[in-house]
XYZ file of C-alpha atoms in Angstrom:
428
model
C 114.948 -46.889 -0.218
C 112.315 -49.450 0.638
C 108.845 -47.970 1.137
C 107.068 -48.959 4.326
C 103.319 -49.391 4.206
C 101.105 -48.849 7.219
C 99.757 -52.140 8.556
C 96.026 -52.591 7.998
C 94.240 -54.279 10.902
C 92.110 -57.220 9.777
C 88.985 -57.456 11.889
C 86.022 -59.753 12.413
C 82.839 -57.826 13.200
C 80.393 -59.252 15.741
C 76.932 -58.092 16.733
C 74.150 -59.293 19.019
C 70.399 -58.816 18.666
C 68.592 -59.741 21.893
C 64.978 -59.299 22.937
C 66.062 -58.095 26.376
C 68.134 -55.212 24.928
C 66.599 -51.825 24.033
C 65.888 -51.598 20.306
C 68.506 -48.873 19.776
C 71.257 -51.100 21.275
C 70.597 -54.171 19.123
C 72.834 -55.017 16.189
C 71.159 -55.207 12.771
C 72.322 -55.819 9.224
C 72.332 -52.027 8.705
C 74.288 -51.281 11.888
C 76.840 -53.960 10.951
C 77.284 -52.312 7.527
C 77.835 -49.005 9.314
C 80.337 -50.684 11.668
C 82.253 -51.937 8.613
C 82.321 -48.362 7.275
C 83.596 -47.130 10.647
C 86.318 -49.781 10.578
C 87.375 -48.682 7.102
C 87.418 -45.056 8.276
C 89.714 -46.073 11.147
C 92.085 -47.745 8.668
C 91.049 -51.387 9.110
C 89.553 -54.040 6.849
C 86.612 -56.348 7.547
C 87.392 -60.048 6.986
C 84.253 -61.568 8.494
C 80.863 -60.740 10.030
C 78.968 -62.645 12.727
C 75.457 -61.553 13.779
C 74.049 -63.485 16.757
C 70.366 -63.794 17.744
C 69.835 -64.494 21.457
C 67.184 -63.938 24.128
C 69.612 -62.100 26.418
C 73.333 -61.281 26.471
C 75.621 -63.789 28.194
C 76.972 -62.192 31.411
C 80.548 -63.342 30.731
C 81.032 -63.440 26.956
C 78.006 -61.420 25.765
C 77.375 -63.787 22.808
C 77.671 -67.183 24.550
C 80.438 -69.801 24.663
C 79.316 -71.581 21.470
C 79.357 -68.419 19.394
C 82.733 -67.430 20.901
C 84.175 -70.703 19.588
C 82.711 -69.934 16.142
C 84.217 -66.455 16.147
C 87.595 -67.826 17.297
C 87.660 -70.251 14.378
C 86.768 -67.433 11.962
C 89.527 -65.249 13.430
C 92.053 -68.055 12.912
C 90.944 -68.900 9.361
C 90.798 -65.252 8.242
C 94.088 -64.279 9.881
C 92.347 -61.528 11.853
C 94.137 -59.644 14.589
C 91.112 -57.778 15.944
C 87.451 -58.388 16.832
C 85.054 -55.427 16.927
C 81.623 -55.658 18.565
C 78.732 -53.503 17.372
C 77.295 -53.492 20.914
C 78.715 -51.906 24.042
C 80.756 -54.353 26.160
C 81.410 -54.171 29.882
C 85.089 -54.124 30.935
C 84.814 -57.700 32.282
C 83.210 -58.964 29.052
C 85.920 -57.278 27.021
C 88.630 -58.954 29.102
C 86.976 -62.388 28.944
C 86.494 -62.190 25.175
C 90.072 -61.071 24.612
C 91.334 -64.029 26.699
C 89.089 -66.534 24.886
C 89.693 -65.250 21.351
C 93.416 -64.570 21.711
C 93.194 -61.171 19.949
C 92.320 -57.607 20.887
C 88.597 -56.967 21.359
C 86.996 -53.553 20.898
C 83.416 -52.385 20.999
C 81.759 -49.731 18.823
C 82.566 -46.985 21.343
C 86.302 -47.733 21.290
C 86.308 -47.743 17.480
C 84.567 -44.359 17.281
C 86.966 -42.932 19.882
C 89.889 -44.117 17.761
C 88.462 -42.344 14.697
C 87.902 -39.146 16.660
C 91.486 -39.306 17.959
C 92.740 -39.489 14.354
C 90.541 -36.642 13.108
C 90.695 -34.017 15.866
C 92.806 -31.086 14.678
C 92.203 -28.144 17.017
C 93.301 -27.989 20.654
C 89.665 -28.027 21.743
C 88.906 -31.109 19.654
C 91.915 -32.954 21.041
C 90.938 -32.061 24.620
C 87.435 -33.408 24.080
C 88.632 -36.672 22.539
C 91.325 -37.198 25.191
C 88.774 -36.717 27.980
C 86.423 -39.273 26.406
C 89.282 -41.756 25.963
C 90.394 -41.506 29.594
C 86.829 -41.954 30.862
C 86.502 -45.028 28.651
C 89.878 -46.372 29.801
C 89.487 -45.910 33.570
C 87.173 -48.897 34.296
C 89.235 -51.098 31.930
C 92.594 -50.605 33.624
C 92.434 -53.917 35.479
C 92.506 -55.881 32.243
C 95.726 -54.123 31.243
C 97.440 -55.498 34.367
C 96.714 -59.189 33.797
C 100.272 -60.206 34.679
C 99.808 -58.680 38.130
C 96.193 -59.821 38.435
C 97.263 -63.438 38.078
C 99.697 -63.001 40.993
C 97.112 -61.338 43.221
C 97.063 -62.935 46.625
C 100.489 -64.585 46.291
C 102.935 -63.986 49.102
C 105.251 -61.111 48.354
C 103.368 -59.924 45.265
C 100.229 -58.255 46.584
C 101.607 -54.768 47.282
C 103.469 -53.790 44.084
C 100.698 -54.810 41.689
C 98.004 -53.172 43.731
C 100.099 -50.045 44.162
C 100.845 -49.711 40.441
C 97.201 -50.195 39.478
C 96.003 -47.613 42.001
C 98.791 -45.285 40.901
C 97.574 -45.501 37.314
C 94.001 -44.910 38.407
C 94.997 -41.817 40.377
C 97.031 -40.561 37.429
C 94.063 -40.949 35.047
C 91.652 -39.319 37.509
C 94.016 -36.334 37.753
C 94.191 -36.153 33.947
C 90.379 -36.270 33.739
C 90.072 -33.441 36.295
C 92.634 -31.338 34.388
C 90.894 -31.938 31.031
C 87.483 -31.104 32.515
C 88.908 -27.856 33.898
C 90.410 -26.985 30.489
C 87.092 -27.673 28.775
C 85.263 -25.575 31.367
C 87.524 -22.716 30.313
C 86.486 -23.397 26.696
C 82.845 -23.153 27.821
C 83.529 -19.789 29.473
C 85.163 -18.461 26.303
C 82.188 -19.663 24.255
C 79.803 -18.015 26.718
C 81.656 -14.703 26.313
C 81.511 -15.029 22.522
C 77.805 -15.818 22.769
C 77.141 -12.702 24.873
C 78.954 -10.605 22.266
C 76.838 -12.107 19.471
C 73.631 -11.483 21.418
C 74.703 -7.891 22.078
C 75.380 -7.399 18.372
C 72.102 -9.199 17.569
C 73.769 -11.615 15.149
C 71.605 -14.769 14.879
C 73.320 -18.173 14.909
C 72.324 -21.022 12.599
C 73.723 -24.453 13.602
C 74.025 -27.267 11.049
C 73.290 -30.692 12.554
C 72.823 -34.131 11.062
C 73.950 -37.721 10.810
C 77.589 -38.223 9.910
C 78.233 -38.045 6.148
C 74.879 -36.327 5.473
C 76.710 -33.437 3.762
C 76.957 -30.778 6.497
C 80.451 -29.578 5.558
C 79.560 -29.579 1.860
C 76.536 -27.384 2.658
C 78.640 -24.954 4.718
C 81.141 -24.751 1.843
C 78.387 -24.180 -0.727
C 76.741 -21.389 1.268
C 79.829 -19.571 2.561
C 82.852 -20.763 0.546
C 84.425 -22.078 3.771
C 86.640 -24.585 1.894
C 86.361 -27.296 4.570
C 87.527 -30.774 3.451
C 84.342 -32.706 2.603
C 84.981 -36.323 1.658
C 82.570 -39.226 1.376
C 83.482 -40.911 4.658
C 82.234 -40.986 8.232
C 83.386 -38.279 10.654
C 85.547 -36.584 8.030
C 85.483 -33.329 9.991
C 85.177 -32.996 13.761
C 86.211 -29.460 14.624
C 83.469 -26.846 14.625
C 83.705 -24.193 11.902
C 81.725 -20.943 11.934
C 81.352 -18.577 8.972
C 79.338 -15.446 8.213
C 76.477 -15.795 5.728
C 74.762 -12.808 4.125
C 71.124 -13.815 3.705
C 70.028 -10.389 2.453
C 71.045 -6.744 2.687
C 69.486 -6.571 6.139
C 70.026 -10.106 7.471
C 73.439 -11.570 8.322
C 73.845 -14.814 10.280
C 76.638 -16.924 11.703
C 76.499 -20.427 10.193
C 78.122 -23.084 12.409
C 78.964 -26.668 11.441
C 78.871 -29.310 14.192
C 80.238 -32.827 14.637
C 78.179 -35.505 12.913
C 75.916 -37.775 14.945
C 75.733 -41.559 14.679
C 73.712 -44.341 16.263
C 75.162 -45.648 19.543
C 77.379 -42.581 19.907
C 79.499 -43.200 23.045
C 78.102 -41.419 26.101
C 81.592 -40.260 27.132
C 81.973 -38.652 23.709
C 78.666 -36.786 23.966
C 79.649 -35.567 27.428
C 83.126 -34.490 26.290
C 81.802 -32.666 23.227
C 79.168 -30.752 25.185
C 81.475 -27.727 25.163
C 80.890 -27.702 21.400
C 77.437 -29.228 21.146
C 75.860 -26.944 23.738
C 75.938 -24.316 20.977
C 72.860 -26.102 19.616
C 70.758 -25.079 22.605
C 71.781 -21.424 22.123
C 71.307 -21.351 18.344
C 68.467 -19.300 16.880
C 67.828 -21.903 14.170
C 68.896 -25.493 13.418
C 69.420 -26.857 9.922
C 68.884 -30.616 10.232
C 70.673 -32.028 7.187
C 69.247 -35.394 6.071
C 70.803 -37.633 3.419
C 67.837 -38.126 1.053
C 69.824 -40.664 -0.991
C 70.111 -43.044 1.982
C 67.218 -45.548 2.199
C 67.588 -45.460 5.995
C 67.250 -41.687 6.301
C 64.266 -41.984 8.643
C 66.234 -44.069 11.161
C 69.182 -41.670 10.906
C 66.889 -38.675 11.446
C 65.471 -40.344 14.579
C 69.010 -40.716 15.988
C 69.664 -37.009 15.423
C 66.315 -36.070 16.984
C 67.139 -38.068 20.143
C 70.551 -36.408 20.519
C 69.111 -32.940 19.880
C 66.640 -33.580 22.710
C 69.407 -34.918 24.983
C 71.418 -31.747 24.370
C 68.475 -29.520 25.352
C 67.754 -28.099 21.887
C 64.386 -29.759 21.218
C 62.554 -26.406 21.295
C 64.957 -24.611 18.947
C 63.301 -23.662 15.617
C 64.350 -26.022 12.829
C 64.445 -26.460 9.064
C 64.784 -30.023 7.736
C 67.199 -29.943 4.790
C 66.979 -33.023 2.553
C 70.400 -33.086 0.897
C 71.799 -35.104 -2.051
C 68.614 -34.688 -4.083
C 70.788 -35.212 -7.178
C 71.153 -38.827 -5.982
C 67.495 -39.202 -5.009
C 66.533 -42.848 -4.531
C 62.799 -42.498 -5.143
C 61.777 -42.652 -1.472
C 59.108 -40.090 -0.612
C 60.582 -36.938 0.923
C 58.093 -34.884 2.981
C 57.080 -31.381 1.928
C 56.261 -28.450 4.146
C 57.043 -24.888 5.153
C 60.133 -25.933 7.144
C 61.383 -28.607 4.716
C 63.736 -27.863 1.808
C 65.152 -30.279 -0.768
C 68.660 -29.381 -1.980
C 71.876 -30.660 -3.452
C 74.802 -29.002 -1.690
C 77.114 -30.507 -4.328
C 75.329 -29.035 -7.392
C 73.809 -25.956 -5.717
C 70.223 -27.006 -6.432
C 67.757 -25.488 -3.935
C 70.295 -23.321 -2.060
C 68.522 -20.056 -2.946
C 65.271 -21.471 -1.581
C 67.066 -22.550 1.598
C 68.455 -19.049 2.105
C 64.955 -17.638 1.613
C 63.614 -19.959 4.311
C 66.437 -18.994 6.696
C 65.728 -15.319 6.053
C 61.996 -15.819 6.608
C 62.689 -17.378 10.030
C 65.389 -14.952 11.178
C 64.870 -11.622 9.418
C 64.050 -9.236 12.247
C 62.357 -6.659 10.016
C 65.505 -4.533 9.891
C 65.769 -1.935 7.177
C 68.584 0.115 5.640
C 67.861 3.820 6.097
C 69.517 7.217 5.753
C 69.145 9.513 8.763
C 69.782 13.247 8.867
C 70.675 14.281 12.411
C 71.174 17.834 13.727
C 74.442 18.284 15.579
C 72.661 18.649 18.898
C 71.546 15.009 18.407
C 75.109 13.743 17.945
C 74.642 11.250 20.790
C 72.272 9.303 18.524
C 75.294 8.267 16.434
C 76.789 6.485 19.456
C 73.432 4.828 20.072
C 73.327 3.620 16.465
C 76.804 2.131 16.750
C 75.616 0.163 19.788
C 72.195 -0.969 18.565
C 72.316 -0.905 14.756
C 74.698 -1.660 11.894
C 76.270 1.651 10.879
C 77.570 1.617 7.305
C 78.517 5.253 6.688
C 78.666 8.594 8.518
C 79.138 11.957 6.785
C 79.482 15.334 8.489
C 78.146 18.349 6.558
C 75.350 20.778 7.302
C 73.992 17.900 9.386
C 75.167 14.401 10.346
C 74.069 11.951 7.649
C 74.117 8.311 8.746
C 73.460 5.204 6.644
C 72.586 2.289 8.914
C 70.619 -0.943 9.097
C 68.156 -0.519 11.981
C 65.716 -2.862 13.636
C 62.023 -1.898 13.988
C 62.494 -0.488 17.501
C 65.154 1.992 16.349
C 63.149 2.794 13.206
C 60.164 3.833 15.313
C 62.279 5.793 17.784
C 64.193 7.722 15.077
C 61.407 8.052 12.512
C 61.524 11.905 12.496
C 65.185 11.828 11.307
C 64.763 9.235 8.512
C 65.035 10.826 5.062
C 65.410 7.735 2.887
C 64.765 3.988 2.891
C 61.730 3.574 5.184
C 58.148 4.708 5.168
C 56.541 4.793 8.610
C 53.283 2.823 8.864
C 50.175 4.973 8.746
C 48.483 5.628 12.057
C 44.761 4.731 12.246
C 43.662 8.376 12.418
C 45.571 9.109 9.186
C 43.343 6.796 7.086
């Protein structure tokens, strides 16, 4: 049998740096390198790069007619079948460029959406990606009906084309409404889970960071989660939560989140809010930073902006400088809430756990209580407000439980082991 190989799209990458654009939206050598990595992740190959300097974007072609001609020649000579822009394009610019260049034209947002569509595994992940894709597609529908657009206004051809286009728009709007309703249900489920965690007083630690900073590797190293962790962008999208025992009296839920990236499509951020809103409810954030990347400061700034956009700017945080085994020599800050680790080798993980415990340990303590039978209702109270480990019925009810300071003070007269009440001032 003859083996069939999947076709690899050959793409020319184009970027614009303009003084009139916000700094974060300009293309740079670094952002073009990242775009090439995104293209490779999507299954394509870069066959040429064009970076244009211009005072302001051209309203029709974004890069100007002269540069379009240069790109068209490069596309022809390199045998490319795709052009990918590092900047966001309007639907009309995308249509004009596709007409002029004679090949498909995508922008960075469309490329990232394609990667997310490939990587989403859970139903929730697929819902989020599909919603973002439809919102991206809706304003671009007109360009997909060029054969009808050309006939617009001709006698006998106005109705059908217009009707089909509007029909498609209505269909997509209905799909968007249905997906938003499904994701609202996901939010409600998450809210119920959150209430249960709060009731059980289980703190949540959310891992955030730039894509490929090592978040999944860190979750694996701390909890043995066995999540695939490869050296490529957006390798994992679906949120994974695992239990982590920090100490005998401190247990947390450690949650991995989708990686951030510069120029992350707005539709994608909106769609993933069902997942990312967990950040604003977390008790602690671990901001994982790739210390081996010379551009770690710029990447950290991107993450900081998105954390603020998602309403988690006030959440306590520990900056985790990962990949210290591949340290490049750049100065990494030091401080109480900064830890240097290597998730791959395990270096610094004990120190990280200590820091997490220091921020989240509620002062709980494992104690043994001896309760008379007429205080049997206290056992029910302990099941609700403490972590009961063992109950034995003999001459009295003996309970081993991990209690927080409030319960320790309330039940101090029944504690026979594991906690010494603080001395009152008059006892000194």
